[in-house]
Amino acid sequence: MDMSAARPIDRWFASYSGDHRNATNQAIHVVAVPAIAWSVIALLWCIPPLLPWFQYGIWAALAMFGAWAYYNRLSRPLGIGMLILFFISGCLCRLLEDRIGLRGLLFSGIGVFVVAWIAQFIGHHIEGRRPSFLTDLTYLLIGPIWVLAKLYRQFGWKY
């Protein structure tokens, strides 16, 4: 593929895929990247709102909206998929807040974050390559849609 003529998302994926060739590392990423994404949402959910008429979760909602706008600009089909995943993540955070409280949600988010990042670094150790985000922090946003694009390809869906 002529990378100069490729869409920006194709260039991002080609570069990201270059750091994720090992099947074990890819399998780890398929689990750990969504876990990290959810844990970040959960941690943002727990930040107290500045204004009294806002509820907990406002910072997570703003972050999800910003990320969704970026994803939707790169690829409308992946943007729709991420919108669905963000909605599910928000619902899960709200449910957990109701069932185990903000403190429980906070500790769940921290636990998932730590375990998933340890898995990521184990995967990159197996791969023998350093994580992509060490060269460009944008790859922290690319990881979730890279995983979603793998799912789309399995179903034969275009992105």
N, CA and C of each residue as an Amber inpcrd file, in Angstrom:
protein
   477
   0.8440000  -1.1730000   0.0000000   0.0000000   0.0000000   0.0000000
   0.8900000   1.2370000   0.0000000   0.5750000   2.2030000  -0.8550000
   1.3000000   3.4650000  -0.8930000   0.8750000   4.2900000   0.3170000
   1.7650000   4.3870000   1.3000000   1.3990000   5.0350000   2.5590000
   1.1790000   6.5380000   2.3910000   1.7300000   7.1530000   1.3340000
   1.4960000   8.5810000   1.1370000   0.0630000   8.8460000   0.6990000
  -0.5840000   7.8490000   0.0730000  -1.9630000   8.0100000  -0.3860000
  -2.9670000   7.4240000   0.6050000  -2.4850000   6.7500000   1.6360000
  -3.3750000   6.0910000   2.5980000  -4.0690000   7.1290000   3.4870000
  -5.2030000   6.7220000   4.0150000  -5.9060000   7.5730000   4.9760000
  -5.0600000   7.6690000   6.2440000  -5.2320000   8.7460000   7.0030000
  -4.4550000   8.8660000   8.2500000  -4.6200000   7.6530000   9.1590000
  -5.8270000   7.1020000   9.2530000  -6.0290000   5.9460000  10.1300000
  -5.2150000   4.7490000   9.6490000  -5.0970000   4.5770000   8.3390000
  -4.3040000   3.4640000   7.8060000  -2.8260000   3.6430000   8.1360000
  -2.3550000   4.8780000   8.0990000  -0.9520000   5.1420000   8.4620000
  -0.7320000   4.8750000   9.9550000  -1.6790000   5.3070000  10.7970000
  -1.5640000   5.0460000  12.2330000  -1.5380000   3.5420000  12.4980000
  -2.4590000   2.8060000  11.8540000  -2.5410000   1.3610000  12.0690000
  -1.2980000   0.6540000  11.5540000  -0.7620000   1.0670000  10.4230000
   0.4400000   0.4270000   9.8770000   1.6070000   0.6000000  10.8400000
   1.7520000   1.7810000  11.3690000   2.8430000   2.0420000  12.3050000
   2.6330000   1.2780000  13.6150000   1.4130000   1.3050000  14.1330000
   1.1020000   0.6130000  15.3840000   1.2850000  -0.8940000  15.2110000
   0.8300000  -1.4160000  14.0970000   0.9570000  -2.8560000  13.8370000
   2.4160000  -3.2820000  13.7580000   3.2870000  -2.3820000  13.3070000
   4.7070000  -2.6910000  13.2380000   5.3170000  -2.9870000  14.5980000
   4.7380000  -2.4250000  15.6490000   5.2040000  -2.6690000  17.0110000
   4.4470000  -3.8040000  17.6930000   3.5260000  -4.4250000  16.9490000
   2.6670000  -5.4660000  17.5220000   2.5230000  -6.6220000  16.5380000
   3.6170000  -7.2820000  16.2330000   3.6060000  -8.3820000  15.2550000
   3.4550000  -9.7500000  15.9010000   3.9020000  -9.8710000  17.1320000
   3.8710000 -11.1480000  17.8370000   2.4330000 -11.5040000  18.2200000
   2.0280000 -12.7350000  17.9270000   0.6460000 -13.1660000  18.1810000
   0.2840000 -13.1010000  19.6730000   1.2180000 -13.4450000  20.5410000
   0.9490000 -13.3920000  21.9820000   0.7480000 -11.9540000  22.4340000
   1.6010000 -11.0670000  21.9670000   1.4630000  -9.6510000  22.3070000
   0.1330000  -9.1030000  21.7870000  -0.2530000  -9.4920000  20.5900000
  -1.5350000  -9.0380000  20.0420000  -2.6940000  -9.5450000  20.9010000
  -2.6300000 -10.8050000  21.2990000  -3.6950000 -11.3780000  22.1380000
  -3.7830000 -10.6450000  23.4740000  -2.6430000 -10.3310000  24.0500000
  -2.6250000  -9.5750000  25.3030000  -3.2650000  -8.2080000  25.0870000
  -2.9300000  -7.5600000  23.9770000  -3.4860000  -6.2400000  23.6910000
  -5.0010000  -6.2780000  23.5010000  -5.4990000  -7.3350000  22.9000000
  -6.9470000  -7.4370000  22.6670000  -7.7140000  -7.4320000  23.9890000
  -7.1020000  -7.9280000  25.0320000  -7.7340000  -7.9320000  26.3550000
  -7.3330000  -6.6910000  27.1580000  -6.0400000  -6.3860000  27.1910000
  -5.5300000  -5.3400000  28.0730000  -5.8920000  -3.9270000  27.6180000
  -5.8990000  -3.6710000  26.3200000  -6.2030000  -2.3090000  25.8510000
  -7.6290000  -1.8940000  26.2200000  -8.6490000  -2.7160000  25.9400000
  -9.9890000  -2.3180000  26.3960000 -10.0830000  -2.2010000  27.9260000
  -9.3640000  -3.0500000  28.6340000  -9.3690000  -2.9700000  30.0950000
  -8.7690000  -1.6440000  30.5640000  -7.6890000  -1.2320000  29.9450000
  -7.0730000   0.0510000  30.2990000  -8.0170000   1.1940000  29.9530000
  -8.6450000   1.1320000  28.7840000  -9.5800000   2.1880000  28.3910000
 -10.7050000   2.3080000  29.4190000 -11.2870000   1.1630000  29.8160000
 -12.3490000   1.2120000  30.8160000 -11.8230000   1.7510000  32.1370000
 -10.6410000   1.3320000  32.5440000 -10.1210000   1.7650000  33.8380000
  -9.8740000   3.2720000  33.8640000  -9.4310000   3.8300000  32.7570000
  -9.2420000   5.2880000  32.6850000 -10.5930000   5.9870000  32.8160000
 -11.5960000   5.4640000  32.1360000 -12.9460000   6.0250000  32.2530000
 -13.4140000   5.9380000  33.7090000 -13.1970000   4.8010000  34.3510000
 -13.6110000   4.6300000  35.7470000 -12.8770000   5.6060000  36.6670000
 -11.5890000   5.7910000  36.4350000 -10.8300000   6.7200000  37.2770000
 -11.2970000   8.1570000  37.0680000 -11.5500000   8.5330000  35.8250000
 -12.0770000   9.8760000  35.5570000 -13.4770000  10.0400000  36.1520000
 -14.2330000   8.9620000  36.1630000 -15.5840000   8.9760000  36.7240000
 -15.5590000   9.4170000  38.1910000 -14.5080000   9.0510000  38.8820000
 -14.4220000   9.2790000  40.3260000 -13.9350000  10.6730000  40.7060000
 -13.5390000  11.4790000  39.7310000 -13.0920000  12.8440000  40.0400000
 -14.3210000  13.6780000  40.3890000 -14.2940000  14.3450000  41.5260000
 -15.4670000  15.1360000  41.9280000 -15.7570000  16.2660000  40.9330000
 -17.0280000  16.5260000  40.6900000 -17.3930000  17.6380000  39.8060000
 -17.1150000  18.9720000  40.4980000 -16.7830000  19.9900000  39.7050000
 -16.4770000  21.3050000  40.2800000 -17.7390000  22.0780000  40.6470000
 -18.8000000  21.8560000  39.8980000 -20.0390000  22.5910000  40.1310000
 -21.0820000  21.6580000  40.7380000 -21.8650000  22.1460000  41.6550000
 -22.7730000  21.2690000  42.3980000 -23.8630000  20.6110000  41.5470000
 -24.2320000  21.1820000  40.4300000 -25.3040000  20.5670000  39.6410000
 -24.8020000  19.4890000  38.6940000 -23.4840000  19.3080000  38.6020000
 -22.9340000  18.1940000  37.8280000 -22.8400000  16.9730000  38.7290000
 -22.8530000  15.8030000  38.1190000 -22.7260000  14.5640000  38.8730000
 -21.3360000  13.9790000  38.6410000 -21.0020000  12.9930000  39.4720000
 -19.7870000  12.2410000  39.2030000 -19.9230000  11.6370000  37.8110000
 -18.8280000  11.5410000  37.1050000 -18.8510000  11.0060000  35.7530000
 -18.7280000  12.0810000  34.6980000 -18.8530000  13.3500000  35.0980000
 -18.7900000  14.4320000  34.1000000 -17.4250000  14.4700000  33.4080000
 -16.3430000  14.2340000  34.1710000 -15.0030000  14.2760000  33.5670000
 -14.8060000  13.0960000  32.6260000 -15.3520000  11.9520000  33.0000000
 -15.2890000  10.7890000  32.1120000 -16.0790000  11.0660000  30.8390000
 -17.2500000  11.6740000  30.9910000 -18.0810000  11.9780000  29.8190000
 -17.3660000  12.9410000  28.8770000 -16.7410000  13.9560000  29.4350000
 -16.0100000  14.9180000  28.5930000 -14.8330000  14.2510000  27.8740000
 -14.1120000  13.3990000  28.5850000 -12.9830000  12.6930000  27.9650000
 -13.4670000  11.7370000  26.8760000 -14.5590000  11.0130000  27.1630000
 -15.0970000  10.0950000  26.1500000 -15.5710000  10.8630000  24.9270000
 -16.1880000  12.0190000  25.1250000 -16.6340000  12.8170000  23.9890000
 -15.4430000  13.2780000  23.1510000 -14.3930000  13.7550000  23.8130000
 -13.2000000  14.1920000  23.0890000 -12.5600000  13.0650000  22.2980000
 -12.4260000  11.9060000  22.9200000 -11.8540000  10.7460000  22.2310000
 -12.7500000  10.3150000  21.0750000 -14.0700000  10.2890000  21.3240000
 -15.0000000   9.9010000  20.2600000 -14.8930000  10.8490000  19.0640000
 -14.7930000  12.1520000  19.3260000 -14.6760000  13.1260000  18.2250000
 -13.4270000  12.8300000  17.3860000 -12.3360000  12.4890000  18.0440000
 -11.0970000  12.1390000  17.3320000 -11.2990000  10.8600000  16.5110000
 -11.8650000   9.8350000  17.1230000 -12.0900000   8.5680000  16.4270000
 -13.0520000   8.7420000  15.2530000 -14.0970000   9.4950000  15.4560000
 -15.0910000   9.6990000  14.4110000 -14.4930000  10.4460000  13.2220000
 -13.5410000  11.3300000  13.5010000 -12.8570000  12.0580000  12.4260000
 -11.9490000  11.1280000  11.6240000 -11.3270000  10.1780000  12.3080000
 -10.4550000   9.2250000  11.6210000 -11.2490000   8.2160000  10.8010000
 -12.3800000   7.7500000  11.3560000 -13.1870000   6.7210000  10.6890000
 -14.5890000   6.7420000  11.2710000 -15.5660000   7.0460000  10.4520000
 -16.9500000   7.0840000  10.9380000 -17.3960000   5.7250000  11.4880000
 -17.1390000   4.5990000  10.7740000 -17.5650000   3.3060000  11.3330000
 -16.9030000   2.9740000  12.6760000 -15.6180000   3.2620000  12.8080000
 -14.9530000   3.0160000  14.0890000 -15.4370000   4.0080000  15.1450000
 -15.7600000   5.2190000  14.7160000 -16.3270000   6.2040000  15.6380000
 -17.6390000   5.7140000  16.2220000 -18.4800000   5.1210000  15.3830000
 -19.7510000   4.5690000  15.8620000 -19.4970000   3.4230000  16.8400000
 -18.5560000   2.5510000  16.4910000 -18.2200000   1.4420000  17.3890000
 -17.7090000   1.9280000  18.7290000 -16.8560000   2.9350000  18.7130000
 -16.3240000   3.4620000  19.9720000 -17.4110000   4.1880000  20.7600000
 -18.3360000   4.8330000  20.0710000 -19.4480000   5.4720000  20.7700000
 -20.2540000   4.4380000  21.5490000 -20.4860000   3.3040000  20.9280000
 -21.2040000   2.2130000  21.6020000 -20.4000000   1.7080000  22.8030000
 -19.1030000   1.5200000  22.6060000 -18.2620000   1.0360000  23.7030000
 -18.1650000   2.0580000  24.8410000 -18.1070000   3.3500000  24.4870000
 -18.0920000   4.3860000  25.5270000 -19.4140000   4.3920000  26.2960000
 -20.5110000   4.2180000  25.5880000 -21.8160000   4.1700000  26.2540000
 -21.8620000   2.9990000  27.2410000 -21.3990000   1.8330000  26.7870000
 -21.3810000   0.6500000  27.6600000 -20.4610000   0.8870000  28.8580000
 -19.3050000   1.4930000  28.6220000 -18.3710000   1.7800000  29.7150000
 -18.9850000   2.7380000  30.7230000 -19.6620000   3.7770000  30.2330000
 -20.3220000   4.7180000  31.1300000 -21.4220000   4.0440000  31.9420000
 -22.1980000   3.1900000  31.2760000 -23.2590000   2.4550000  31.9900000
 -22.6650000   1.5410000  33.0540000 -21.5560000   0.8830000  32.7270000
 -20.9060000   0.0030000  33.6960000 -20.3900000   0.8030000  34.8910000
 -19.7940000   1.9580000  34.6200000 -19.3060000   2.7890000  35.7260000
 -20.4640000   3.2520000  36.6090000 -21.5540000   3.6530000  35.9850000
 -22.7190000   4.1040000  36.7540000 -23.2990000   2.9640000  37.5950000
 -23.3680000   1.7800000  36.9960000 -23.8600000   0.6060000  37.7080000
 -22.9550000   0.2720000  38.8960000 -21.6580000   0.2790000  38.6580000
 -20.7130000  -0.0260000  39.7410000 -20.7440000   1.0490000  40.8210000
 -20.8800000   2.3040000  40.4070000 -20.9990000   3.3790000  41.3980000
 -22.2060000   3.1240000  42.2950000 -23.3020000   2.7040000  41.6960000
 -24.5190000   2.4320000  42.4550000 -24.3640000   1.2100000  43.3680000
 -23.6870000   0.1700000  42.8660000 -23.5840000  -1.0980000  43.6160000
 -22.4700000  -1.1020000  44.6560000 -21.2990000  -0.5820000  44.2890000
 -20.1520000  -0.6720000  45.2080000 -19.6390000   0.6880000  45.6650000
 -20.2770000   1.7500000  45.1920000 -19.8940000   3.0990000  45.6040000
 -18.7000000   3.6300000  44.8200000 -18.4700000   4.9220000  44.9820000
 -17.3510000   5.5630000  44.2760000 -16.0070000   5.0010000  44.7140000
 -15.8850000   4.7320000  45.9970000 -14.6260000   4.1760000  46.5050000
 -14.3510000   2.8090000  45.8670000 -15.3710000   1.9630000  45.7830000
 -15.2170000   0.6580000  45.1390000 -14.8850000   0.7930000  43.6660000
 -15.5440000   1.7530000  42.9880000 -15.2450000   1.9980000  41.5790000
 -13.8110000   2.4760000  41.4070000 -13.3940000   3.3690000  42.2890000
 -12.0220000   3.8810000  42.2400000 -11.0070000   2.7520000  42.3900000
 -11.1930000   1.9100000  43.3920000 -10.2460000   0.8170000  43.6120000
 -10.3170000  -0.2290000  42.4940000 -11.4990000  -0.4580000  41.9490000
 -11.6250000  -1.3640000  40.7960000 -10.8620000  -0.7970000  39.5980000
 -11.0380000   0.4930000  39.3550000 -10.3320000   1.1400000  38.2440000
  -8.8250000   1.0730000  38.4050000  -8.3540000   1.3340000  39.6180000
  -6.9100000   1.2640000  39.8810000  -6.4000000  -0.1600000  39.6690000
  -7.1100000  -1.1440000  40.2030000  -6.6870000  -2.5410000  40.0670000
  -6.6260000  -2.9900000  38.6170000  -7.6800000  -2.6890000  37.8560000
  -7.6980000  -3.0740000  36.4390000  -6.5860000  -2.3550000  35.6880000
  -6.3850000  -1.0780000  35.9770000  -5.3440000  -0.2910000  35.3130000
  -3.9660000  -0.9170000  35.5270000  -3.6530000  -1.2200000  36.7700000
  -2.3220000  -1.7700000  37.0990000  -2.1250000  -3.1440000  36.4570000
  -3.0860000  -4.0310000  36.6150000  -2.9540000  -5.3850000  36.0580000
  -2.8500000  -5.3430000  34.5280000  -3.6720000  -4.5250000  33.8960000
  -3.6570000  -4.4550000  32.4250000  -2.3450000  -3.8710000  31.9100000
  -1.7990000  -2.8590000  32.5870000  -0.5150000  -2.3130000  32.1450000
   0.6300000  -3.3100000  32.3600000   0.5830000  -4.0600000  33.4390000
   1.5970000  -5.1010000  33.6320000   1.5190000  -6.0980000  32.4820000
   0.3030000  -6.4910000  32.1180000   0.1260000  -7.4120000  30.9760000
   0.6810000  -6.7970000  29.6970000   0.4190000  -5.5190000  29.4820000
   0.9240000  -4.8450000  28.2770000   2.4560000  -4.9090000  28.2130000
   3.0940000  -4.6060000  29.3210000   4.5610000  -4.6060000  29.3200000
   5.1180000  -6.0160000  29.1850000   4.4210000  -7.0110000  29.7170000
   4.8310000  -8.4030000  29.4930000   4.7300000  -8.7200000  28.0000000
   3.6280000  -8.2960000  27.3730000   3.4620000  -8.5100000  25.9350000
   4.5600000  -7.8610000  25.1250000   4.9310000  -6.6560000  25.4900000
   6.0070000  -5.9820000  24.7510000   7.3660000  -6.6020000  25.0410000
   7.5330000  -7.1540000  26.2330000   8.7730000  -7.8910000  26.5190000
   8.8570000  -9.1270000  25.6210000   7.7520000  -9.8460000  25.4980000
   7.6970000 -11.0160000  24.6110000   7.9580000 -10.5890000  23.1660000
   7.3510000  -9.4820000  22.7730000   7.5030000  -8.9470000  21.4100000
   8.9420000  -8.5300000  21.1350000   9.5910000  -8.0020000  22.1630000
  10.9430000  -7.4890000  21.9620000  10.9510000  -6.0780000  21.3970000
   9.8280000  -5.4000000  21.5100000   9.7050000  -4.0180000  21.0330000
   9.1140000  -3.1640000  22.1500000   9.5090000  -1.9160000  22.1500000
   8.9430000  -1.0190000  23.1510000   7.5520000  -0.5550000  22.7180000
   6.7160000  -0.1780000  23.6750000   5.3650000   0.2810000  23.3370000
   5.3820000   1.5000000  22.4150000   4.4250000   1.5570000  21.5170000
   4.3400000   2.6420000  20.5300000   4.2050000   4.0070000  21.1820000
   3.4860000   4.0850000  22.3030000   3.2390000   5.3910000  22.9140000
   4.5220000   6.0490000  23.4190000   5.6120000   5.2830000  23.5250000
   6.8800000   5.8830000  23.9370000   7.4810000   6.7400000  22.8340000
   7.0020000   6.5610000  21.5970000   7.4520000   7.4150000  20.4950000
   6.4600000   8.5440000  20.2150000   5.1750000   8.3160000  20.4910000
   4.1430000   9.3230000  20.2570000   2.9500000   8.9940000  21.1600000
   2.5860000   9.9040000  22.0290000   1.4970000   9.6560000  22.9690000
   0.1470000   9.4430000  22.2840000   0.0310000   9.8620000  21.0310000
  -1.2170000   9.6410000  20.2880000  -1.5460000   8.1590000  20.2190000
  -0.5330000   7.3050000  20.2770000  -0.7790000   5.8570000  20.2210000
  -1.6040000   5.3620000  21.4070000  -1.6500000   6.1270000  22.4920000
  -2.5340000   5.7560000  23.5960000  -4.0010000   5.8170000  23.1520000
  -4.2950000   6.6910000  22.2000000  -5.6440000   6.7630000  21.6190000
  -5.8260000   5.7710000  20.4740000  -4.7510000   5.4390000  19.7900000
  -4.8430000   4.5370000  18.6370000  -5.0970000   3.0960000  19.0840000
  -4.5200000   2.6800000  20.2000000  -4.6680000   1.2970000  20.6750000
  -6.1120000   0.7970000  20.7040000  -7.0350000   1.5300000  21.3310000
  -8.4150000   1.0250000  21.3770000  -9.0720000   0.8500000  20.0040000
  -8.8160000   1.7750000  19.0700000  -9.4560000   1.5940000  17.7580000
  -8.7280000   0.5520000  16.9230000  -7.4570000   0.3260000  17.2170000
  -6.7250000  -0.7540000  16.5490000  -7.3410000  -2.0940000  16.9330000
  -7.6490000  -2.2560000  18.2250000  -8.3020000  -3.4810000  18.6910000
  -9.6970000  -3.5990000  18.0700000 -10.4450000  -2.5000000  18.0540000
 -11.7850000  -2.5250000  17.4670000 -11.7140000  -2.8400000  15.9740000
 -10.7220000  -2.3060000  15.2760000 -10.5620000  -2.5870000  13.8390000
 -10.2850000  -4.0710000  13.5990000  -9.5430000  -4.7110000  14.5140000
  -9.3230000  -6.1590000  14.3930000 -10.6610000  -6.8950000  14.4550000
 -11.5450000  -6.4700000  15.3480000 -12.8710000  -7.0780000  15.4530000
 -13.6740000  -6.8240000  14.1790000 -13.6260000  -5.6070000  13.6730000
 -14.3370000  -5.2810000  12.4320000 -13.8680000  -6.1910000  11.2890000
 -12.5430000  -6.3760000  11.2000000 -12.0090000  -7.2260000  10.1170000
 -12.4940000  -8.6580000  10.2600000 -12.6230000  -9.1640000  11.4810000
 -13.1120000 -10.5290000  11.6870000 -14.5370000 -10.6910000  11.1870000
 -15.3310000  -9.6400000  11.2930000 -16.7120000  -9.6920000  10.8070000
 -16.8430000  -9.2610000   9.3470000 -15.7150000  -8.8520000   8.7430000
 -15.7460000  -8.3940000   7.3620000 -16.3280000  -7.0010000   7.2020000
 -16.3320000  -6.2310000   8.2870000 -16.8470000  -4.8770000   8.2490000
 -15.7670000  -3.9040000   7.8290000 -16.1110000  -2.9420000   7.0060000
 -15.1580000  -1.9210000   6.5710000 -15.1110000  -0.7850000   7.5910000
 -13.9430000  -0.2300000   7.7140000 -13.8020000   0.9240000   8.5890000
 -13.1560000   2.0560000   7.8350000
